[in-house]
Coordinates of C-alpha atoms in Angstrom, one line a residue:
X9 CA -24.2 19.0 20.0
X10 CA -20.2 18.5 19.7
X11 CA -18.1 20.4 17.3
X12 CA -16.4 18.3 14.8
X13 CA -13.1 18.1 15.1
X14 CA -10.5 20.7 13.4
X15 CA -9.0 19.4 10.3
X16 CA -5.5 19.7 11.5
X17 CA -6.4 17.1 14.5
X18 CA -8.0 14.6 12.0
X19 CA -5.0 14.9 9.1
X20 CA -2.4 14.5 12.0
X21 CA -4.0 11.2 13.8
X22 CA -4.9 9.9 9.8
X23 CA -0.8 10.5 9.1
X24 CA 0.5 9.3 12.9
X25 CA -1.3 5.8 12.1
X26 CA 0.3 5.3 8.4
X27 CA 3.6 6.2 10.0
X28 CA 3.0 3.9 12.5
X29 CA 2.0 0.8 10.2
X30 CA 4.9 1.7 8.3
X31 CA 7.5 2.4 10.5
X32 CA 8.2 -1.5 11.6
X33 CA 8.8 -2.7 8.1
X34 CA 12.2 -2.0 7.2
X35 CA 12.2 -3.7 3.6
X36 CA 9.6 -0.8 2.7
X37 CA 12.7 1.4 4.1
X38 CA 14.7 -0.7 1.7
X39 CA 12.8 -0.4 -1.6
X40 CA 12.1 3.2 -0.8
X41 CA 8.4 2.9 -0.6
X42 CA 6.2 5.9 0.1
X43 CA 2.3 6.4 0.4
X44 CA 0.8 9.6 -0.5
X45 CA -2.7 9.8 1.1
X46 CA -6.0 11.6 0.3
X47 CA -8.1 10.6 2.6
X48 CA -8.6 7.0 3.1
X49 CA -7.0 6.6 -0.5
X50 CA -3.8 5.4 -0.8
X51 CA -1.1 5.1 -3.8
X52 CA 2.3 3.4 -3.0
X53 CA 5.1 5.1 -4.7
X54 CA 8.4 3.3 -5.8
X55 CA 11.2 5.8 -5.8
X56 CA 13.7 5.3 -8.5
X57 CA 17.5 4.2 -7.0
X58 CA 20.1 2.5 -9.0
X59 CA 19.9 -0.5 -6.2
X60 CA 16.4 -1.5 -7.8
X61 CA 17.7 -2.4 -11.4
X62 CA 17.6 -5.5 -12.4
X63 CA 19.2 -5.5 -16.0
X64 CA 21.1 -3.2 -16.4
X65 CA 21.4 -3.5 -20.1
X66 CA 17.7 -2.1 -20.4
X67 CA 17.8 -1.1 -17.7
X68 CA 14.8 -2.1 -16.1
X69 CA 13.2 -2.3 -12.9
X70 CA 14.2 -6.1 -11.0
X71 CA 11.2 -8.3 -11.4
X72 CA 11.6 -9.2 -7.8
X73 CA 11.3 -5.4 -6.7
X74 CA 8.2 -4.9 -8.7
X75 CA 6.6 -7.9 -7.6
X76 CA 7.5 -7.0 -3.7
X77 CA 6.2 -3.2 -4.7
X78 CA 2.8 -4.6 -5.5
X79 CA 2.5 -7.0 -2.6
X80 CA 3.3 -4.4 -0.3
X81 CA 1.1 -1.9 -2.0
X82 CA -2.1 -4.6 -1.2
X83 CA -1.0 -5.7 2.2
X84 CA -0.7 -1.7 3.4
X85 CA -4.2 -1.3 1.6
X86 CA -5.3 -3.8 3.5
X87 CA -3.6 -3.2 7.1
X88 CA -5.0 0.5 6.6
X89 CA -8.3 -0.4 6.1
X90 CA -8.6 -2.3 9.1
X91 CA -6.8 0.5 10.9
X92 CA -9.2 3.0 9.1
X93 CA -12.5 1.1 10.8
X94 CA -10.4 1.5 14.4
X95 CA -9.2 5.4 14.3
X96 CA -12.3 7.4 12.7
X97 CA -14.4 8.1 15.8
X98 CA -13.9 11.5 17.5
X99 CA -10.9 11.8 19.3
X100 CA -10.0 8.5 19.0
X101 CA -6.4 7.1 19.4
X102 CA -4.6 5.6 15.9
X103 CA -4.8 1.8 16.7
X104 CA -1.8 -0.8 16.2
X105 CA -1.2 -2.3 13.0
X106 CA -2.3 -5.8 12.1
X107 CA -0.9 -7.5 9.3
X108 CA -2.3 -9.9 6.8
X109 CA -0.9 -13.0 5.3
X110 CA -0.4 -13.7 1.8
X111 CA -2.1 -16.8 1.0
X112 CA -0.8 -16.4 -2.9
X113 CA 0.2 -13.4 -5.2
X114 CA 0.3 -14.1 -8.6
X115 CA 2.0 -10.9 -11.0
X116 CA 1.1 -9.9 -14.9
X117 CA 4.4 -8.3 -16.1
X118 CA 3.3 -6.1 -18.9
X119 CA 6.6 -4.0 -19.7
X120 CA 9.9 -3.2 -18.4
X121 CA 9.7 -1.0 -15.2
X122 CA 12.0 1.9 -16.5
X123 CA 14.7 3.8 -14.4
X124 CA 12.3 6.3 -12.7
X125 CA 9.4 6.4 -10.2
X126 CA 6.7 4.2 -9.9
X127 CA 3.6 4.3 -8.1
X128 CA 0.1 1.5 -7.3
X129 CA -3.1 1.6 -6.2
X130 CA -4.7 -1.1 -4.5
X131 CA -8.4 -2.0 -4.7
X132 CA -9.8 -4.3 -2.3
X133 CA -11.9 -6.8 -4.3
X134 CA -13.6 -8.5 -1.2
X135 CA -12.7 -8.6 2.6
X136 CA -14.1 -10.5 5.5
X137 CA -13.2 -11.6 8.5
X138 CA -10.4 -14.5 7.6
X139 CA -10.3 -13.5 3.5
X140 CA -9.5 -10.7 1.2
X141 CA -8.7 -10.6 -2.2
X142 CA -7.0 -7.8 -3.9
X143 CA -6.1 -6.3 -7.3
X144 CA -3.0 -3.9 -7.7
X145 CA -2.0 -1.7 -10.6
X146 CA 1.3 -0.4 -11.1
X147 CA 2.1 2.7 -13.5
X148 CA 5.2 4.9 -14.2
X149 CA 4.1 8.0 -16.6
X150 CA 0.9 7.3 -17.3
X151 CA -1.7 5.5 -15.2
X152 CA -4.1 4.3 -18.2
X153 CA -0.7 2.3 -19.3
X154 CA 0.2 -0.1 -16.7
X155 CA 4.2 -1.7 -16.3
X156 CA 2.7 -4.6 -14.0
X157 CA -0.9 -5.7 -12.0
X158 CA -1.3 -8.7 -9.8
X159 CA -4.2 -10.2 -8.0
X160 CA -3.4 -11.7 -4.2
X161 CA -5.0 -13.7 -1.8
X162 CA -4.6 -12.7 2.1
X163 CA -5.9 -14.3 5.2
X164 CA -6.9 -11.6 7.5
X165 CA -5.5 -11.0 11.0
X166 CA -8.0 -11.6 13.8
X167 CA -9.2 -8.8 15.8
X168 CA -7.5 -10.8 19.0
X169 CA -4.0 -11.1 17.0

């Protein structure tokens, strides 16, 4: 019988392959977009810059960069699910990330984003082979009192792209 693998070895190849599907995206560079992991749970965080206000007058968070937070926050959901399926044998390699396409992503603004962090979870609503549709909260202080949520519609890479 094999010995399962140390803890250290899984964390580092579960953190190498979310690097990796981040690294190539430079407007997640841009925004300032993190994810903190817990296993195969993900929740993107928006760090607070000055860059990211939209009216200053509020100020609150641009519409635009909240709407971009939330799509990215379901397309990494997404692209790390399919990299999940690829990397959890023993010893196995983290695969290349595959990207979905939005097909449409439409957003509920309930409140201002204020100046300070945000963060959203993405929950996969269905996923096939060519289709998935996602939901996406977004919070600031306090996660039972959302500042946005969106619902998208993504066409799935193929496992030849």
């Amino acid at each position: 019988m094999k010995r399962p693998e140390p803890v250290q070895v899984v964390k580092q190849r579960r953190d190498a392959a979310l690097a990796s599907l981040l690294e190539d995206v430079p407007y997640i560079r841009f925004l300032g977009i993190d994810f903190d992991r817990r296993g195969d749970e993900l929740t993107a965080v928006l760090r607070y810059s000055d860059h990211l206000i939209g009216n200053p007058v509020l100020p609150a968070i641009h519409g635009g960069v909240t709407a971009a937070f939330l799509e990215t926050a379901s397309l990494v959901e997404l692209a790390w699910g399919l990299m999940w399926q690829d990397m959890e044998g023993e010893g196995a390699e983290a695969p290349r990330p595959r990207w979905p396409k939005t097909i449409d992503f439409t957003v509920d603004y309930l409140r201002s984003g204020l100046p300070r962090d945000a963060y959203a979870r993405a929950t996969v609503n269905r996923s096939g082979r060519r289709y998935a549709s996602v939901h996406v909260e977004g919070w600031q202080d306090n996660r039972s009192r959302l500042f946005a949520q969106a619902t998208g519609h993504f066409l799935m890479p193929r496992s030849d792209d």
